[in-house]
Amino acid sequence: MLLDKDNVELSVIIPIYNEELNIDYLFERLVSVLNCLNIKYEIVCVNDGSKDNTLKYLIEHHHRNSAIKIVNLSRNFGKEIALTAGIDYSIGAAVVPIDADLQDPPELIEELIAKWREGYDVVCATRRSRRGESWIKRFTANTFYRMIAQLSHIPIPRNTGDFRLLDRRVVNALKQMPERNRFMKGLFAWVGFKQTLVLYDRPQRYKGITKWNYWRLWNFAIDGITSFSFIPLKIWSYLGLAISLLSFLYASFLVIRTFLLGIDIPGYASLMVAVLFLGGVQLLSLGMIGEYLGRVYEEVKGRPLYFVQECYGFMPESVTQKSIAYHP
Ligand code: UDP
Ligand code: MG
């Protein structure tokens, strides 16, 4: 059954990195949900440089069900880029990114589609609860969402991952955003359109472990904030101004006191405090500027976002790069 390019209604996009334990169960649940929906669908699996048997299993599933298509990236590019690749290759009138570990329940797709049919362009699946996540993960996630809400003028929905439905109009808008630092939640919000949400309880990962340790999450948070807010850069001008004013007052006080009382030696402590504090503030602000400068550098290099090694199940005209090995 070869899918006709023009009337695929739903594209489900799955970024996959080392998920060999989840794949069989994932397709079992996903395909049974999609079959019940009675629409023409495709499942675009983006293999993000998995080091286990993920690709082998994916190819087996592709041979069994030609609606399962594979984009095999040339190495691990990270989830945000894998998702971008999936969006680029998808052709459906609606697109739903979903995690491979079954934390995004496929059964919810029916609700997302119902809302889409009501006329919404973006239907977010928002977490009512985060079961099986440690309090520290919940706390840091909450702090992050609160902070980015304060810092950025684009309202980024809280407790909402990449699991959502996007209309083709939104996908076309997203495809025009060439930036390398792809904080997808932010980009999804930035494009606008008519948005709504459905609530769900987020279950635990089915098998395997998360690929996001705290260091990776921290960097992800910095990416998010620097891509969607200039406030961290502006803080330093105000802080600098405040410190300069205070220093000026203190300097005037010292000059007057010297005139009135003469010179005395003590003052080592206050001197050290001032020098160390100012040194710290300067390094911090330089680091902050560095964060943005590094991102500017990334953008300016203008490299392609990803390379595809081979793909399975796509028609030749939808393959954008010429060097890709193409399997029907
Ligand atoms: N993932 C990916 N590339 C990566 C890391 C993760 O494509 O470098 C995929 C992973 O296979 C899964 C999804 O992104 O389908 C979410 O990853 P994970 O469950 O580890 O993240 P968490 O749910 O803990 O945020
Ligand atoms: Mg997960």
mmCIF file of N, CA and C and ligand atoms in Angstrom, residues 99 101 103 202 205, ligand 2:
data_model
loop_
_atom_site.group_PDB
_atom_site.id
_atom_site.type_symbol
_atom_site.label_atom_id
_atom_site.label_comp_id
_atom_site.label_asym_id
_atom_site.label_seq_id
_atom_site.Cartn_x
_atom_site.Cartn_y
_atom_site.Cartn_z
ATOM 1 N N ASP A 99 6.825 11.201 21.584
ATOM 2 C CA ASP A 99 8.040 10.539 22.082
ATOM 3 C C ASP A 99 7.940 9.038 21.876
ATOM 4 N N ASP A 101 9.032 6.763 23.901
ATOM 5 C CA ASP A 101 9.019 5.982 25.145
ATOM 6 C C ASP A 101 7.612 5.848 25.729
ATOM 7 N N GLN A 103 5.616 8.030 26.743
ATOM 8 C CA GLN A 103 5.209 9.009 27.760
ATOM 9 C C GLN A 103 4.113 9.917 27.200
ATOM 10 N N ARG A 202 0.645 12.445 32.473
ATOM 11 C CA ARG A 202 1.829 11.907 31.817
ATOM 12 C C ARG A 202 2.312 10.652 32.539
ATOM 13 N N ARG A 205 8.004 6.564 31.674
ATOM 14 C CA ARG A 205 8.661 5.968 30.529
ATOM 15 C C ARG A 205 8.370 4.467 30.519
HETATM 16 MG MG MG B 2 10.603 10.373 28.022
#
